[in-house]
Short mmCIF file of C-alpha atoms and ligand atoms in Angstrom, two decimals:
data_model
loop_
_atom_site.label_atom_id
_atom_site.label_comp_id
_atom_site.label_asym_id
_atom_site.label_seq_id
_atom_site.Cartn_x
_atom_site.Cartn_y
_atom_site.Cartn_z
CA MET A 1 -15.48 16.27 44.44
CA LYS A 2 -16.42 19.53 42.84
CA ASN A 3 -13.25 19.41 40.80
CA ASN A 4 -14.09 15.91 39.64
CA ILE A 5 -17.51 16.93 38.46
CA LEU A 6 -16.03 19.88 36.64
CA PHE A 7 -13.50 17.55 35.01
CA PHE A 8 -16.20 15.18 33.73
CA ILE A 9 -18.33 18.02 32.50
CA SER A 10 -15.49 19.51 30.55
CA ILE A 11 -14.47 16.14 29.09
CA GLY A 12 -18.08 15.58 28.07
CA PHE A 13 -18.15 19.01 26.48
CA LEU A 14 -14.93 18.35 24.59
CA LEU A 15 -16.23 15.01 23.32
CA ALA A 16 -19.50 16.57 22.23
CA CYS A 17 -17.63 19.26 20.31
CA GLY A 18 -15.33 16.64 18.75
CA ASN A 19 -18.31 14.86 17.18
CA ASP A 20 -18.70 16.71 13.96
CA LYS A 21 -22.12 17.32 12.52
CA GLN A 22 -21.83 14.67 9.87
CA ASP A 23 -21.14 12.02 12.51
CA ALA A 24 -24.15 13.01 14.53
CA GLU A 25 -26.41 12.46 11.55
CA LYS A 26 -25.07 8.99 10.86
CA PRO A 27 -26.74 5.89 12.34
CA LYS A 28 -25.04 4.68 15.51
CA GLN A 29 -23.44 1.55 14.02
CA GLN A 30 -21.73 3.44 11.25
CA GLN A 31 -20.41 6.00 13.69
CA THR A 32 -18.40 3.50 15.71
CA SER A 33 -16.54 2.20 12.68
CA LEU A 34 -16.18 5.57 11.00
CA THR A 35 -12.47 6.06 11.60
CA LYS A 36 -11.69 2.59 10.37
CA THR A 37 -13.82 2.75 7.25
CA THR A 38 -12.40 6.15 6.40
CA PHE A 39 -8.84 4.82 6.35
CA ILE A 40 -9.53 1.23 5.39
CA ALA A 41 -12.09 1.24 2.64
CA LEU A 42 -11.15 -2.34 1.82
CA GLU A 43 -12.94 -5.46 2.84
CA LYS A 44 -10.62 -7.94 4.54
CA PRO A 45 -10.14 -9.94 7.72
CA GLU A 46 -8.05 -8.55 10.56
CA PHE A 47 -4.40 -9.57 10.83
CA ASP A 48 -3.14 -10.43 14.30
CA GLU A 49 0.47 -9.28 14.63
CA ASP A 50 0.96 -11.08 17.96
CA SER A 51 0.07 -14.34 16.29
CA ALA A 52 2.42 -13.60 13.36
CA TYR A 53 5.21 -12.70 15.77
CA LEU A 54 4.75 -16.00 17.60
CA TYR A 55 4.99 -17.88 14.29
CA VAL A 56 8.30 -16.12 13.59
CA LYS A 57 9.60 -16.94 17.06
CA GLN A 58 8.56 -20.57 16.89
CA GLN A 59 10.76 -21.03 13.82
CA VAL A 60 13.71 -19.15 15.30
CA ASP A 61 13.44 -21.20 18.49
CA PHE A 62 14.42 -24.29 16.48
CA GLY A 63 17.80 -22.62 15.83
CA PRO A 64 19.45 -22.18 12.40
CA ARG A 65 17.47 -24.14 9.81
CA PHE A 66 19.40 -25.13 6.69
CA PRO A 67 19.29 -28.27 4.53
CA ASN A 68 20.47 -31.47 6.15
CA ASN A 69 20.59 -30.12 9.73
CA ASP A 70 18.36 -31.42 12.53
CA ALA A 71 16.48 -28.18 13.20
CA HIS A 72 15.65 -28.05 9.49
CA ALA A 73 14.07 -31.51 9.61
CA VAL A 74 11.99 -30.67 12.69
CA CYS A 75 10.93 -27.26 11.43
CA ALA A 76 9.79 -28.71 8.08
CA ILE A 77 7.35 -30.96 9.93
CA PHE A 78 6.25 -28.10 12.17
CA LEU A 79 5.43 -25.91 9.14
CA LYS A 80 3.61 -28.65 7.28
CA GLU A 81 1.51 -29.56 10.31
CA LYS A 82 0.75 -25.92 11.03
CA LEU A 83 -0.54 -25.38 7.50
CA SER A 84 -2.58 -28.60 7.70
CA SER A 85 -4.14 -27.49 10.97
CA LEU A 86 -5.21 -24.27 9.24
CA GLY A 87 -7.27 -26.11 6.64
CA PHE A 88 -4.64 -26.33 3.88
CA GLU A 89 -4.04 -29.47 1.84
CA THR A 90 -0.32 -29.90 2.39
CA GLN A 91 2.73 -31.82 1.32
CA ILE A 92 6.48 -31.67 1.65
CA GLN A 93 8.11 -31.85 -1.76
CA GLU A 94 11.57 -33.36 -1.50
CA GLY A 95 14.31 -32.99 -4.09
CA LYS A 96 18.04 -33.37 -4.46
CA ALA A 97 20.41 -30.52 -5.20
CA THR A 98 24.09 -29.72 -5.00
CA THR A 99 25.29 -26.51 -3.37
CA PHE A 100 28.03 -24.20 -4.68
CA ASN A 101 30.46 -25.89 -2.26
CA ASN A 102 29.54 -29.35 -3.53
CA LYS A 103 27.32 -30.51 -0.71
CA ASN A 104 24.52 -32.86 -1.66
CA ILE A 105 21.39 -31.62 0.01
CA THR A 106 17.77 -32.69 0.27
CA ILE A 107 15.47 -29.78 -0.42
CA LYS A 108 12.13 -29.67 1.37
CA ASN A 109 9.55 -27.34 -0.14
CA ILE A 110 6.44 -27.05 2.00
CA ILE A 111 3.34 -26.67 -0.12
CA GLY A 112 -0.18 -25.86 1.05
CA SER A 113 -3.37 -25.35 -0.98
CA TYR A 114 -6.55 -23.69 0.21
CA ASN A 115 -9.66 -24.43 -1.86
CA PRO A 116 -7.55 -26.76 -4.04
CA GLU A 117 -10.52 -27.46 -6.35
CA LEU A 118 -10.92 -23.84 -7.47
CA GLN A 119 -9.55 -22.64 -10.78
CA LYS A 120 -8.84 -19.04 -9.79
CA ARG A 121 -5.72 -19.07 -7.61
CA ILE A 122 -3.11 -16.82 -6.07
CA LEU A 123 0.35 -18.01 -5.06
CA LEU A 124 2.02 -16.66 -1.92
CA PHE A 125 5.57 -17.67 -1.05
CA ALA A 126 8.58 -17.11 1.17
CA HIS A 127 11.79 -19.00 1.86
CA TRP A 128 11.91 -20.88 5.14
CA ASP A 129 15.57 -21.89 5.28
CA SER A 130 18.11 -19.72 7.07
CA ARG A 131 21.60 -18.94 5.83
CA PRO A 132 24.20 -21.54 6.88
CA PHE A 133 26.88 -18.88 7.42
CA ALA A 134 27.23 -15.24 8.42
CA ASP A 135 29.32 -13.90 5.56
CA HIS A 136 28.32 -10.30 6.24
CA ASP A 137 29.29 -10.42 9.90
CA GLU A 138 32.63 -9.34 11.36
CA LYS A 139 32.92 -12.41 13.53
CA ASP A 140 31.91 -16.07 13.41
CA LYS A 141 31.46 -15.81 9.67
CA THR A 142 31.32 -19.57 9.21
CA LYS A 143 28.61 -20.12 11.82
CA PRO A 144 24.95 -20.32 10.75
CA ILE A 145 22.54 -17.46 11.47
CA LEU A 146 19.06 -17.54 13.01
CA GLY A 147 17.36 -15.82 10.08
CA ALA A 148 14.54 -14.17 12.03
CA ASN A 149 14.08 -11.51 9.38
CA ASP A 150 15.73 -13.32 6.48
CA GLY A 151 13.48 -16.33 6.29
CA ALA A 152 11.22 -16.61 9.33
CA SER A 153 9.48 -13.22 8.93
CA GLY A 154 7.89 -13.95 5.55
CA VAL A 155 6.81 -17.42 6.68
CA GLY A 156 5.37 -16.00 9.92
CA VAL A 157 3.29 -13.44 8.04
CA LEU A 158 2.02 -16.09 5.64
CA LEU A 159 1.06 -18.46 8.46
CA GLU A 160 -1.06 -15.72 10.01
CA VAL A 161 -2.54 -14.95 6.58
CA ALA A 162 -3.35 -18.68 6.33
CA ARG A 163 -5.04 -18.62 9.73
CA GLN A 164 -7.16 -15.63 8.76
CA LEU A 165 -8.12 -17.18 5.42
CA ASN A 166 -9.28 -20.30 7.20
CA LEU A 167 -11.41 -18.16 9.55
CA SER A 168 -12.93 -16.07 6.76
CA GLN A 169 -13.22 -18.57 3.90
CA PRO A 170 -12.11 -16.77 0.71
CA LYS A 171 -13.93 -17.46 -2.55
CA ILE A 172 -10.72 -18.06 -4.48
CA GLY A 173 -7.94 -20.61 -4.21
CA VAL A 174 -4.74 -19.67 -2.40
CA ASP A 175 -1.50 -21.63 -2.48
CA ILE A 176 1.23 -20.99 0.04
CA ILE A 177 4.70 -22.38 -0.61
CA PHE A 178 7.61 -22.16 1.77
CA PHE A 179 10.66 -22.67 -0.43
CA ASP A 180 13.81 -24.26 0.84
CA ALA A 181 17.48 -23.49 0.12
CA GLU A 182 17.01 -19.94 -1.09
CA ASP A 183 19.86 -18.81 1.08
CA TYR A 184 22.58 -21.39 0.37
CA GLY A 185 24.03 -19.05 -2.25
CA GLN A 186 27.72 -18.55 -2.78
CA PRO A 187 29.13 -15.67 -0.74
CA SER A 188 30.57 -12.93 -2.87
CA SER A 189 34.04 -11.64 -2.19
CA LEU A 190 36.36 -9.22 -3.89
CA MET A 191 37.75 -12.10 -5.94
CA VAL A 192 34.64 -14.14 -6.65
CA GLN A 193 31.48 -12.88 -8.21
CA SER A 194 28.57 -14.63 -6.47
CA ASN A 195 27.29 -17.46 -8.65
CA SER A 196 23.66 -16.60 -9.29
CA ASP A 197 22.66 -20.23 -9.91
CA SER A 198 23.65 -21.12 -6.36
CA TRP A 199 20.67 -19.24 -4.87
CA CYS A 200 16.99 -20.18 -4.78
CA LEU A 201 17.53 -23.93 -5.14
CA GLY A 202 14.10 -24.84 -3.73
CA SER A 203 12.06 -22.51 -5.93
CA ARG A 204 14.11 -23.50 -8.97
CA TYR A 205 13.40 -27.16 -8.21
CA TRP A 206 9.65 -26.55 -7.82
CA ALA A 207 9.46 -24.41 -10.97
CA LYS A 208 10.92 -27.33 -12.90
CA ASN A 209 8.87 -29.93 -10.99
CA PRO A 210 5.57 -28.34 -9.93
CA HIS A 211 3.59 -30.35 -7.37
CA LYS A 212 0.63 -30.53 -9.74
CA GLU A 213 0.70 -31.06 -13.47
CA ASN A 214 -0.20 -27.87 -15.35
CA TYR A 215 -0.16 -25.90 -12.12
CA SER A 216 -0.93 -22.26 -12.58
CA ALA A 217 -1.92 -19.20 -10.59
CA ASP A 218 -3.05 -15.76 -11.69
CA PHE A 219 -0.07 -14.17 -9.98
CA GLY A 220 2.46 -14.69 -7.21
CA ILE A 221 3.70 -12.64 -4.27
CA LEU A 222 6.97 -13.34 -2.49
CA LEU A 223 7.69 -11.99 0.99
CA ASP A 224 11.34 -11.65 1.93
CA MET A 225 12.68 -9.74 4.92
CA VAL A 226 9.39 -8.24 6.01
CA GLY A 227 10.03 -8.06 9.75
CA ASN A 228 12.43 -5.21 10.58
CA SER A 229 11.38 -1.79 11.83
CA ASN A 230 11.26 1.23 9.49
CA PRO A 231 10.48 -0.93 6.48
CA GLN A 232 10.87 0.34 2.94
CA PHE A 233 9.53 -1.70 0.06
CA THR A 234 10.62 -0.36 -3.29
CA LYS A 235 9.39 -1.53 -6.67
CA GLU A 236 12.08 -4.12 -7.27
CA GLY A 237 13.60 -4.72 -10.72
CA ILE A 238 12.74 -8.36 -11.47
CA SER A 239 9.16 -7.73 -10.30
CA MET A 240 8.91 -4.67 -12.55
CA LYS A 241 10.34 -6.57 -15.49
CA TYR A 242 7.89 -9.48 -15.35
CA ALA A 243 4.87 -8.25 -13.39
CA PRO A 244 4.59 -4.45 -13.22
CA GLN A 245 0.78 -4.74 -13.15
CA ILE A 246 0.97 -6.86 -9.98
CA VAL A 247 3.45 -4.48 -8.35
CA ASN A 248 1.06 -1.62 -9.03
CA LYS A 249 -1.95 -3.59 -7.83
CA VAL A 250 -0.27 -4.40 -4.50
CA TRP A 251 1.23 -0.91 -4.07
CA ASP A 252 -2.20 0.63 -4.76
CA VAL A 253 -3.83 -1.55 -2.11
CA ALA A 254 -1.07 -0.63 0.37
CA ALA A 255 -1.62 3.06 -0.37
CA ARG A 256 -5.36 2.70 0.23
CA LEU A 257 -4.52 1.20 3.62
CA GLY A 258 -2.35 4.25 4.37
CA TYR A 259 1.04 2.61 3.77
CA GLN A 260 2.24 4.65 0.79
CA HIS A 261 5.27 5.81 2.80
CA ILE A 262 6.33 2.16 3.22
CA PHE A 263 5.41 0.74 -0.17
CA VAL A 264 7.25 3.57 -1.83
CA ASN A 265 6.65 4.58 -5.39
CA LYS A 266 10.26 4.14 -6.45
CA GLU A 267 11.84 1.60 -8.73
CA THR A 268 15.09 -0.07 -7.73
CA PHE A 269 16.84 -1.66 -10.65
CA PHE A 270 18.21 -4.88 -9.13
CA VAL A 271 18.46 -5.88 -5.50
CA GLY A 272 19.50 -9.51 -6.06
CA ILE A 273 18.23 -12.85 -7.22
CA ASP A 274 15.23 -14.08 -5.32
CA ASP A 275 12.64 -16.87 -5.44
CA HIS A 276 10.30 -14.96 -7.75
CA GLN A 277 12.85 -15.16 -10.55
CA PRO A 278 12.42 -18.89 -11.34
CA ILE A 279 8.67 -18.56 -10.81
CA ASN A 280 8.57 -15.85 -13.46
CA GLU A 281 11.16 -17.29 -15.83
CA ILE A 282 10.49 -21.02 -15.61
CA MET A 283 6.85 -21.23 -14.47
CA GLY A 284 5.66 -18.09 -16.26
CA ILE A 285 3.55 -16.94 -13.30
CA PRO A 286 3.82 -13.14 -13.00
CA SER A 287 5.32 -12.72 -9.56
CA ILE A 288 6.62 -9.92 -7.39
CA ASP A 289 8.92 -9.58 -4.40
CA ILE A 290 8.05 -7.52 -1.34
CA ILE A 291 11.51 -7.06 0.14
CA HIS A 292 12.95 -4.49 2.51
CA TYR A 293 15.64 -2.53 0.72
CA GLU A 294 17.39 0.64 1.80
CA GLU A 295 17.88 2.93 -1.12
CA ALA A 296 20.20 5.27 0.76
CA THR A 297 22.77 2.58 1.56
CA GLY A 298 21.97 0.30 -1.36
CA ASN A 299 21.66 -2.59 1.05
CA PHE A 300 19.17 -4.69 2.95
CA HIS A 301 18.68 -4.34 6.70
CA SER A 302 21.96 -3.96 8.60
CA SER A 303 21.42 -7.38 10.21
CA TRP A 304 21.39 -9.07 6.80
CA HIS A 305 23.48 -12.28 6.78
CA THR A 306 24.85 -11.52 10.24
CA HIS A 307 24.28 -12.93 13.72
CA ASP A 308 22.20 -9.85 14.51
CA ASP A 309 19.38 -11.31 12.44
CA ASN A 310 17.55 -12.56 15.53
CA MET A 311 14.22 -11.82 17.25
CA ASP A 312 15.51 -8.41 18.37
CA VAL A 313 15.10 -7.04 14.83
CA ILE A 314 11.50 -8.20 14.47
CA ASP A 315 8.93 -5.41 14.71
CA LYS A 316 5.31 -6.55 15.05
CA SER A 317 3.98 -3.47 13.31
CA THR A 318 5.92 -4.34 10.15
CA LEU A 319 4.46 -7.85 10.16
CA LYS A 320 1.02 -6.27 10.46
CA ILE A 321 1.51 -3.81 7.59
CA VAL A 322 2.58 -6.57 5.24
CA GLY A 323 -0.03 -9.07 6.40
CA GLU A 324 -2.89 -6.60 6.14
CA THR A 325 -1.81 -5.65 2.64
CA ILE A 326 -1.69 -9.28 1.51
CA LEU A 327 -5.13 -10.01 2.97
CA ALA A 328 -6.59 -6.92 1.30
CA VAL A 329 -5.10 -7.96 -2.05
CA ILE A 330 -6.65 -11.42 -1.72
CA TYR A 331 -10.07 -10.07 -0.77
CA GLN A 332 -9.97 -7.57 -3.60
CA GLU A 333 -9.72 -10.52 -5.98
CA LYS A 334 -12.95 -11.87 -4.41
C1 AHN B 1 21.11 -12.05 -3.24
O1 AHN B 1 21.76 -11.34 -2.52
C2 AHN B 1 21.77 -12.90 -4.27
N1 AHN B 1 19.81 -12.13 -3.19
C3 AHN B 1 19.06 -11.34 -2.30
C4 AHN B 1 17.89 -12.09 -1.90
C5 AHN B 1 18.01 -12.69 -0.58
C6 AHN B 1 19.06 -13.22 0.08
N2 AHN B 1 17.00 -12.80 0.20
C7 AHN B 1 17.38 -13.33 1.29
N3 AHN B 1 18.65 -13.61 1.25
ZN1 ZN B 2 19.51 -14.24 2.85
#
């Protein structure tokens, strides 16, 4: 008993000493949120990483999701209905395309608009299809992958962003597009240089056929492979070519949130074609790509285009870092 009392007294003493003088002079309410406001001096809603993780898992649970397969059809409806339930005006844009291996596919771009009547808008996007083969794996190369990181992670983060926007009612318009058929690109081999036109079929289709006449947004942000642990987002080449001011805006916000070691201040010349390219080049909306890229190996995550790209590689804290940054960028725009 005596020991217990001593213990509580000393804990109390330690806590009292830990309160620095400045804190003690502050009103009570400010004191409780002091740590948070010191590190996060940005107004924004919270981002729930458990919810984002569930959105990733729900997609992966459908199985591989590539044009013309059954899981793809079911998942398209799931994503559209999810966005609708979160207060977005939604539609599935369908289009025809031919893949590098001469398959005729139906593309399904899932498009959602929040505050569709407002002029000032931001465009957020990710690809929702998963790669129909595992060309970077050692085995089962012709079998489709689950695409937990490559596909589902960006969509999962954006669904949670959508949920938070609906709860907090932003004063600007936000469009979220889940592009299809990003990942049906021709595999590269020693003999064949990958055909760059074979990638990003959904975003290319939308850029040529926007869902609204004269559609525009102030800028666009693409999320691609934003779910693995130890993330590194470098300033990627196409983003720096067309929208360096947006890269810097987003990287600055990330730094203010304490993520400067993840959104690293390093430019990487070219990591590959991605959905922001047609949005920049055809639509003329300055757009950037937040994509995990490992400078040391010059590659994406080791699970990239393999059967290891499953829920095991998804790290909730990465989803949170990216989601928080996106929400802070939106709320900075007012
Ligand atoms: C290429 O490798 C051509 N592009 C990288 C972008 C990508 C592929 N994102 C997901 N899969
Ligand atoms: Zn891919």
